[in-house]
GROMACS .gro file of C-alpha atoms in nm:
model
  339
    1MET     CA    1   0.827  -1.073   2.430
    2ALA     CA    2   1.172  -0.936   2.516
    3THR     CA    3   1.188  -0.560   2.567
    4HIS     CA    4   1.522  -0.532   2.387
    5TYR     CA    5   1.363  -0.694   2.080
    6LEU     CA    6   1.087  -0.430   2.071
    7VAL     CA    7   1.339  -0.150   2.121
    8LYS     CA    8   1.559  -0.291   1.844
    9ARG     CA    9   1.273  -0.323   1.595
   10PHE     CA   10   1.137   0.020   1.685
   11GLY     CA   11   1.483   0.170   1.641
   12GLN     CA   12   1.515   0.007   1.299
   13ALA     CA   13   1.176   0.147   1.199
   14VAL     CA   14   1.272   0.499   1.310
   15LEU     CA   15   1.608   0.480   1.131
   16THR     CA   16   1.432   0.370   0.812
   17LEU     CA   17   1.196   0.667   0.828
   18VAL     CA   18   1.486   0.905   0.898
   19ALA     CA   19   1.674   0.760   0.600
   20THR     CA   20   1.366   0.804   0.381
   21VAL     CA   21   1.325   1.171   0.477
   22THR     CA   22   1.697   1.227   0.415
   23LEU     CA   23   1.678   1.052   0.077
   24SER     CA   24   1.371   1.254  -0.024
   25PHE     CA   25   1.559   1.577   0.054
   26PHE     CA   26   1.853   1.488  -0.168
   27LEU     CA   27   1.621   1.352  -0.438
   28TYR     CA   28   1.445   1.688  -0.429
   29HIS     CA   29   1.775   1.867  -0.497
   30ALA     CA   30   1.888   1.611  -0.755
   31MET     CA   31   1.573   1.635  -0.967
   32PRO     CA   32   1.622   1.784  -1.314
   33GLY     CA   33   1.511   2.139  -1.368
   34SER     CA   34   1.573   2.250  -1.007
   35PRO     CA   35   1.236   2.222  -0.827
   36ALA     CA   36   1.300   2.547  -0.639
   37GLU     CA   37   1.362   2.735  -0.964
   38SER     CA   38   1.059   2.571  -1.126
   39LEU     CA   39   0.845   2.682  -0.833
   40LYS     CA   40   0.982   3.035  -0.861
   41ASN     CA   41   0.890   3.041  -1.230
   42VAL     CA   42   0.536   2.924  -1.149
   43ILE     CA   43   0.496   3.198  -0.886
   44LEU     CA   44   0.635   3.465  -1.119
   45SER     CA   45   0.408   3.346  -1.400
   46GLN     CA   46   0.102   3.362  -1.174
   47ALA     CA   47   0.204   3.708  -1.056
   48ALA     CA   48   0.253   3.830  -1.414
   49THR     CA   49  -0.091   3.696  -1.509
   50GLY     CA   50  -0.243   3.890  -1.220
   51GLY     CA   51  -0.053   4.206  -1.314
   52THR     CA   52   0.161   4.211  -0.998
   53THR     CA   53   0.531   4.183  -0.923
   54VAL     CA   54   0.717   3.977  -0.663
   55ASP     CA   55   1.054   4.078  -0.519
   56ILE     CA   56   1.331   3.826  -0.446
   57GLU     CA   57   1.273   3.822  -0.070
   58ARG     CA   58   0.901   3.758  -0.109
   59LEU     CA   59   0.973   3.495  -0.375
   60ASN     CA   60   1.201   3.303  -0.138
   61GLN     CA   61   0.938   3.326   0.136
   62LEU     CA   62   0.676   3.175  -0.093
   63VAL     CA   63   0.911   2.893  -0.194
   64ALA     CA   64   0.980   2.825   0.175
   65LEU     CA   65   0.605   2.818   0.241
   66TYR     CA   66   0.554   2.545  -0.019
   67THR     CA   67   0.866   2.337   0.046
   68ASN     CA   68   0.961   2.417   0.410
   69VAL     CA   69   1.307   2.509   0.278
   70GLN     CA   70   1.465   2.853   0.240
   71PRO     CA   71   1.628   2.831  -0.107
   72ASP     CA   72   1.879   3.110  -0.028
   73GLN     CA   73   2.020   2.928   0.276
   74PRO     CA   74   2.318   2.685   0.280
   75LEU     CA   75   2.241   2.320   0.210
   76TYR     CA   76   2.284   2.206   0.571
   77VAL     CA   77   2.038   2.474   0.690
   78GLN     CA   78   1.788   2.367   0.424
   79PHE     CA   79   1.823   2.007   0.536
   80TYR     CA   80   1.760   2.101   0.900
   81GLN     CA   81   1.450   2.302   0.802
   82TYR     CA   82   1.318   2.020   0.585
   83PHE     CA   83   1.395   1.745   0.836
   84SER     CA   84   1.257   1.924   1.142
   85SER     CA   85   0.935   2.030   0.969
   86ILE     CA   86   0.857   1.670   0.867
   87ILE     CA   87   0.978   1.477   1.173
   88LEU     CA   88   0.892   1.724   1.449
   89GLU     CA   89   0.593   1.911   1.304
   90GLN     CA   90   0.454   1.651   1.058
   91ASP     CA   91   0.443   1.928   0.799
   92LEU     CA   92   0.503   1.795   0.447
   93GLY     CA   93   0.476   2.134   0.283
   94THR     CA   94   0.212   2.278   0.051
   95SER     CA   95   0.101   2.148  -0.286
   96ILE     CA   96   0.206   2.381  -0.567
   97TYR     CA   97  -0.099   2.332  -0.786
   98GLU     CA   98  -0.362   2.255  -0.522
   99SER     CA   99  -0.241   2.530  -0.284
  100LYS     CA  100  -0.334   2.309   0.010
  101PRO     CA  101  -0.118   2.143   0.276
  102VAL     CA  102   0.020   1.813   0.146
  103THR     CA  103  -0.084   1.640   0.469
  104THR     CA  104  -0.444   1.753   0.418
  105LEU     CA  105  -0.453   1.626   0.060
  106ILE     CA  106  -0.307   1.288   0.156
  107PHE     CA  107  -0.541   1.236   0.450
  108GLU     CA  108  -0.840   1.328   0.233
  109ARG     CA  109  -0.748   1.050  -0.010
  110ILE     CA  110  -0.590   0.782   0.210
  111PRO     CA  111  -0.921   0.635   0.344
  112TRP     CA  112  -1.025   0.552  -0.014
  113SER     CA  113  -0.689   0.393  -0.097
  114MET     CA  114  -0.695   0.195   0.227
  115PHE     CA  115  -1.049   0.078   0.152
  116ILE     CA  116  -0.970  -0.079  -0.186
  117SER     CA  117  -0.624  -0.200  -0.076
  118VAL     CA  118  -0.732  -0.377   0.244
  119TYR     CA  119  -1.050  -0.503   0.075
  120ALA     CA  120  -0.841  -0.654  -0.206
  121MET     CA  121  -0.588  -0.802   0.037
  122VAL     CA  122  -0.855  -0.971   0.248
  123ILE     CA  123  -1.031  -1.118  -0.057
  124GLY     CA  124  -0.709  -1.227  -0.228
  125TYR     CA  125  -0.552  -1.393   0.075
  126SER     CA  126  -0.877  -1.549   0.197
  127LEU     CA  127  -0.929  -1.712  -0.140
  128SER     CA  128  -0.565  -1.820  -0.158
  129ILE     CA  129  -0.584  -1.987   0.185
  130LEU     CA  130  -0.908  -2.166   0.096
  131ILE     CA  131  -0.795  -2.277  -0.250
  132GLY     CA  132  -0.448  -2.378  -0.128
  133ALA     CA  133  -0.591  -2.589   0.155
  134VAL     CA  134  -0.830  -2.771  -0.079
  135MET     CA  135  -0.549  -2.831  -0.329
  136ALA     CA  136  -0.336  -2.986  -0.053
  137PHE     CA  137  -0.615  -3.219   0.062
  138LYS     CA  138  -0.673  -3.320  -0.300
  139GLU     CA  139  -0.304  -3.350  -0.384
  140LYS     CA  140  -0.229  -3.505  -0.725
  141SER     CA  141  -0.598  -3.494  -0.817
  142ARG     CA  142  -0.737  -3.331  -1.131
  143PHE     CA  143  -0.853  -3.033  -0.923
  144ASP     CA  144  -0.498  -2.988  -0.789
  145SER     CA  145  -0.332  -2.998  -1.131
  146VAL     CA  146  -0.589  -2.771  -1.300
  147SER     CA  147  -0.585  -2.520  -1.013
  148SER     CA  148  -0.204  -2.512  -1.012
  149SER     CA  149  -0.196  -2.441  -1.386
  150ILE     CA  150  -0.455  -2.163  -1.354
  151LEU     CA  151  -0.275  -2.000  -1.060
  152ILE     CA  152   0.061  -2.012  -1.237
  153ALA     CA  153  -0.099  -1.851  -1.542
  154LEU     CA  154  -0.266  -1.580  -1.330
  155ASN     CA  155   0.062  -1.504  -1.154
  156SER     CA  156   0.228  -1.441  -1.489
  157ILE     CA  157  -0.030  -1.176  -1.588
  158PRO     CA  158   0.038  -0.829  -1.439
  159TYR     CA  159  -0.248  -0.695  -1.229
  160TYR     CA  160  -0.274  -0.380  -1.440
  161ILE     CA  161  -0.336  -0.591  -1.751
  162VAL     CA  162  -0.615  -0.763  -1.558
  163GLY     CA  163  -0.750  -0.419  -1.473
  164ILE     CA  164  -0.755  -0.309  -1.838
  165LEU     CA  165  -0.931  -0.631  -1.940
  166LEU     CA  166  -1.189  -0.586  -1.664
  167ILE     CA  167  -1.264  -0.233  -1.782
  168TYR     CA  168  -1.299  -0.343  -2.143
  169PHE     CA  169  -1.524  -0.645  -2.087
  170LEU     CA  170  -1.721  -0.550  -1.774
  171ALA     CA  171  -1.743  -0.172  -1.801
  172ILE     CA  172  -1.719  -0.073  -2.168
  173GLN     CA  173  -1.862  -0.376  -2.350
  174ASN     CA  174  -2.134  -0.474  -2.101
  175SER     CA  175  -2.172  -0.168  -1.873
  176TRP     CA  176  -2.203  -0.391  -1.568
  177PHE     CA  177  -1.967  -0.173  -1.365
  178PRO     CA  178  -1.853   0.190  -1.380
  179TYR     CA  179  -1.504   0.247  -1.518
  180GLY     CA  180  -1.418   0.550  -1.307
  181GLY     CA  181  -1.486   0.742  -0.988
  182ARG     CA  182  -1.543   0.627  -0.633
  183VAL     CA  183  -1.913   0.704  -0.580
  184SER     CA  184  -2.215   0.797  -0.789
  185SER     CA  185  -2.306   1.166  -0.802
  186SER     CA  186  -2.675   1.077  -0.770
  187VAL     CA  187  -2.650   0.949  -0.411
  188THR     CA  188  -2.633   1.156  -0.095
  189ALA     CA  189  -2.308   1.124   0.097
  190GLY     CA  190  -2.349   0.994   0.450
  191PHE     CA  191  -2.409   0.685   0.658
  192ASN     CA  192  -2.685   0.540   0.441
  193ILE     CA  193  -2.732   0.221   0.237
  194PRO     CA  194  -2.737   0.377  -0.116
  195PHE     CA  195  -2.412   0.565  -0.049
  196MET     CA  196  -2.233   0.255   0.087
  197GLN     CA  197  -2.365   0.042  -0.200
  198SER     CA  198  -2.233   0.296  -0.448
  199ILE     CA  199  -1.890   0.291  -0.281
  200VAL     CA  200  -1.867  -0.089  -0.303
  201TYR     CA  201  -2.003  -0.088  -0.660
  202HIS     CA  202  -1.742   0.163  -0.782
  203ALA     CA  203  -1.461  -0.016  -0.597
  204ALA     CA  204  -1.547  -0.361  -0.737
  205LEU     CA  205  -1.321  -0.356  -1.043
  206PRO     CA  206  -1.015  -0.199  -0.874
  207VAL     CA  207  -1.050  -0.447  -0.587
  208LEU     CA  208  -1.086  -0.742  -0.823
  209SER     CA  209  -0.776  -0.633  -1.014
  210MET     CA  210  -0.564  -0.583  -0.701
  211SER     CA  211  -0.684  -0.905  -0.537
  212MET     CA  212  -0.497  -1.095  -0.811
  213LEU     CA  213  -0.179  -1.007  -0.619
  214GLY     CA  214  -0.289  -1.222  -0.326
  215LEU     CA  215  -0.392  -1.532  -0.520
  216GLY     CA  216  -0.031  -1.638  -0.561
  217GLY     CA  217  -0.040  -1.727  -0.193
  218ALA     CA  218  -0.256  -2.030  -0.279
  219LEU     CA  219   0.051  -2.215  -0.407
  220THR     CA  220   0.236  -2.123  -0.087
  221MET     CA  221  -0.057  -2.243   0.122
  222ARG     CA  222  -0.067  -2.568  -0.074
  223GLY     CA  223   0.304  -2.630  -0.021
  224ASN     CA  224   0.280  -2.556   0.352
  225SER     CA  225  -0.024  -2.781   0.392
  226VAL     CA  226   0.130  -3.072   0.200
  227ARG     CA  227   0.441  -3.051   0.418
  228ILE     CA  228   0.233  -3.050   0.738
  229LEU     CA  229   0.017  -3.342   0.621
  230GLY     CA  230   0.327  -3.559   0.641
  231GLU     CA  231   0.419  -3.461   0.998
  232ASP     CA  232   0.418  -3.722   1.276
  233TYR     CA  233   0.199  -3.517   1.510
  234LEU     CA  234  -0.076  -3.523   1.248
  235ARG     CA  235  -0.072  -3.904   1.242
  236VAL     CA  236  -0.090  -3.903   1.623
  237ALA     CA  237  -0.395  -3.677   1.607
  238GLN     CA  238  -0.562  -3.917   1.363
  239LEU     CA  239  -0.480  -4.215   1.586
  240ARG     CA  240  -0.636  -4.033   1.880
  241GLY     CA  241  -0.961  -4.028   1.685
  242LEU     CA  242  -0.989  -3.650   1.649
  243ARG     CA  243  -1.247  -3.524   1.402
  244ASP     CA  244  -1.125  -3.438   1.053
  245SER     CA  245  -1.264  -3.086   1.087
  246ARG     CA  246  -1.057  -3.025   1.402
  247ILE     CA  247  -0.744  -3.169   1.240
  248ALA     CA  248  -0.798  -2.955   0.931
  249THR     CA  249  -0.847  -2.628   1.121
  250GLN     CA  250  -0.634  -2.657   1.436
  251TYR     CA  251  -0.350  -2.877   1.312
  252VAL     CA  252  -0.316  -2.824   0.938
  253GLY     CA  253  -0.476  -2.488   0.865
  254ARG     CA  254  -0.336  -2.299   1.162
  255ASN     CA  255   0.023  -2.413   1.106
  256ALA     CA  256   0.009  -2.372   0.729
  257ILE     CA  257  -0.118  -2.014   0.756
  258LEU     CA  258   0.163  -1.898   0.986
  259PRO     CA  259   0.433  -1.852   0.717
  260MET     CA  260   0.183  -1.645   0.515
  261TYR     CA  261   0.126  -1.399   0.799
  262THR     CA  262   0.440  -1.198   0.736
  263GLN     CA  263   0.369  -1.208   0.361
  264PHE     CA  264   0.026  -1.061   0.431
  265MET     CA  265   0.162  -0.774   0.642
  266ILE     CA  266   0.435  -0.688   0.394
  267GLY     CA  267   0.184  -0.730   0.111
  268ILE     CA  268  -0.013  -0.438   0.254
  269ALA     CA  269   0.278  -0.214   0.162
  270GLY     CA  270   0.311  -0.375  -0.181
  271ILE     CA  271  -0.054  -0.332  -0.262
  272PHE     CA  272  -0.040   0.035  -0.160
  273SER     CA  273   0.234   0.089  -0.417
  274SER     CA  274   0.031  -0.096  -0.680
  275ALA     CA  275  -0.255   0.144  -0.608
  276VAL     CA  276  -0.064   0.414  -0.798
  277ILE     CA  277  -0.120   0.226  -1.126
  278VAL     CA  278  -0.461   0.078  -1.045
  279GLU     CA  279  -0.610   0.412  -0.938
  280GLN     CA  280  -0.481   0.575  -1.253
  281ILE     CA  281  -0.632   0.301  -1.471
  282PHE     CA  282  -0.972   0.321  -1.299
  283SER     CA  283  -0.960   0.698  -1.233
  284TYR     CA  284  -1.013   0.615  -0.866
  285PRO     CA  285  -0.928   0.928  -0.664
  286GLY     CA  286  -0.705   0.786  -0.392
  287VAL     CA  287  -0.347   0.858  -0.286
  288GLY     CA  288  -0.214   0.662  -0.584
  289LEU     CA  289  -0.390   0.888  -0.834
  290LEU     CA  290  -0.281   1.190  -0.629
  291MET     CA  291   0.082   1.079  -0.657
  292TYR     CA  292   0.044   1.017  -1.030
  293SER     CA  293  -0.097   1.369  -1.072
  294ALA     CA  294   0.197   1.508  -0.874
  295ILE     CA  295   0.438   1.337  -1.115
  296GLN     CA  296   0.251   1.472  -1.418
  297THR     CA  297   0.241   1.831  -1.286
  298GLN     CA  298   0.586   1.822  -1.124
  299ASP     CA  299   0.430   1.905  -0.789
  300TYR     CA  300   0.745   1.823  -0.593
  301PRO     CA  301   0.618   1.882  -0.236
  302LEU     CA  302   0.318   1.657  -0.302
  303LEU     CA  303   0.538   1.394  -0.470
  304MET     CA  304   0.786   1.385  -0.180
  305GLY     CA  305   0.502   1.376   0.073
  306SER     CA  306   0.343   1.080  -0.105
  307LEU     CA  307   0.679   0.900  -0.112
  308ILE     CA  308   0.721   0.948   0.263
  309MET     CA  309   0.363   0.832   0.325
  310PHE     CA  310   0.408   0.510   0.124
  311THR     CA  311   0.735   0.438   0.305
  312THR     CA  312   0.573   0.501   0.643
  313VAL     CA  313   0.297   0.251   0.562
  314THR     CA  314   0.560  -0.006   0.461
  315VAL     CA  315   0.765   0.043   0.778
  316ILE     CA  316   0.459   0.027   1.004
  317ALA     CA  317   0.335  -0.293   0.836
  318ILE     CA  318   0.673  -0.465   0.874
  319PHE     CA  319   0.705  -0.344   1.235
  320ILE     CA  320   0.360  -0.480   1.324
  321ALA     CA  321   0.447  -0.811   1.158
  322ASP     CA  322   0.770  -0.830   1.358
  323ILE     CA  323   0.618  -0.763   1.699
  324THR     CA  324   0.304  -0.972   1.651
  325TYR     CA  325   0.452  -1.284   1.491
  326GLY     CA  326   0.564  -1.408   1.830
  327PHE     CA  327   0.201  -1.399   1.948
  328VAL     CA  328   0.068  -1.559   1.631
  329ASP     CA  329   0.323  -1.843   1.643
  330PRO     CA  330   0.409  -1.943   2.003
  331ARG     CA  331   0.702  -2.149   1.871
  332ILE     CA  332   0.884  -1.830   1.783
  333SER     CA  333   1.071  -1.673   2.071
  334ALA     CA  334   1.084  -1.304   1.984
  335GLY     CA  335   1.423  -1.159   2.045
  336GLY     CA  336   1.589  -1.499   2.065
  337ASP     CA  337   1.892  -1.622   1.882
  338ASN     CA  338   1.693  -1.692   1.565
  339GLU     CA  339   1.508  -1.365   1.543
   0.00000   0.00000   0.00000
């Protein structure tokens, strides 16, 4: 892989992150109600409740502690403080209502969001590859037509509607699954079977809802496979007497999956953003629910930190897809004229 290609892609990733931090700063200042003034009012209200007073200098220091920005400084100084604290120190500020570092809150929740997101992606795309391949081999059959109709119908139903239906029928009506939380309070946390079973059990409905996002890839897999089935090299393989299983896996399956690889990597970012709604529906305490709570409580440092985290995940996923696609598909010359 060409070094200049890696440098170019890495530079694009860094510029995207810099642009995101810059945008979040100006969004912070453009928000209605002046976040800095809102924070000052919260601090003054808390001080009044406790029977104490806060002078202007101390008030500005507290605002700077939460937001990494001195509100009494010029805009360019505030931008430098904000930018340097995030990029150089990885300090996203302090949550107003949790009174904890934003980074700590995000990293406490992100393993749970990653668990259900990656779990859903793997299930959704694995099923789509399997179903799409079978549909291609049975092209124009009853199975192909019925499966296509079902997949088109599923793609037209938003995943959050699926989530609500799952809660109603499987959690409320039949009590087969819990409709909230991430683990049962009756099990002991740790590396033990009951705890891990409880995690999987509580994640089942959110994962099933989010995995609907990956099933649309079955139609893509079918189209890729049908196109490859008509290639000349496949006929040559059949004339050579190669086994059908080898042709299906090494010739058809491998080449049909390649275009879906980038979709899978970018889909990781998409499914993280969908976690905001899914976690709120299922009361699943991940980063998505944390971000939703930040919106509800106008916790601006936490909201901006979550935005930067989601963007970072997106950029990393796309960057990994860019630098690894050349290894996955040897036909692609990374950094070439058609990059």
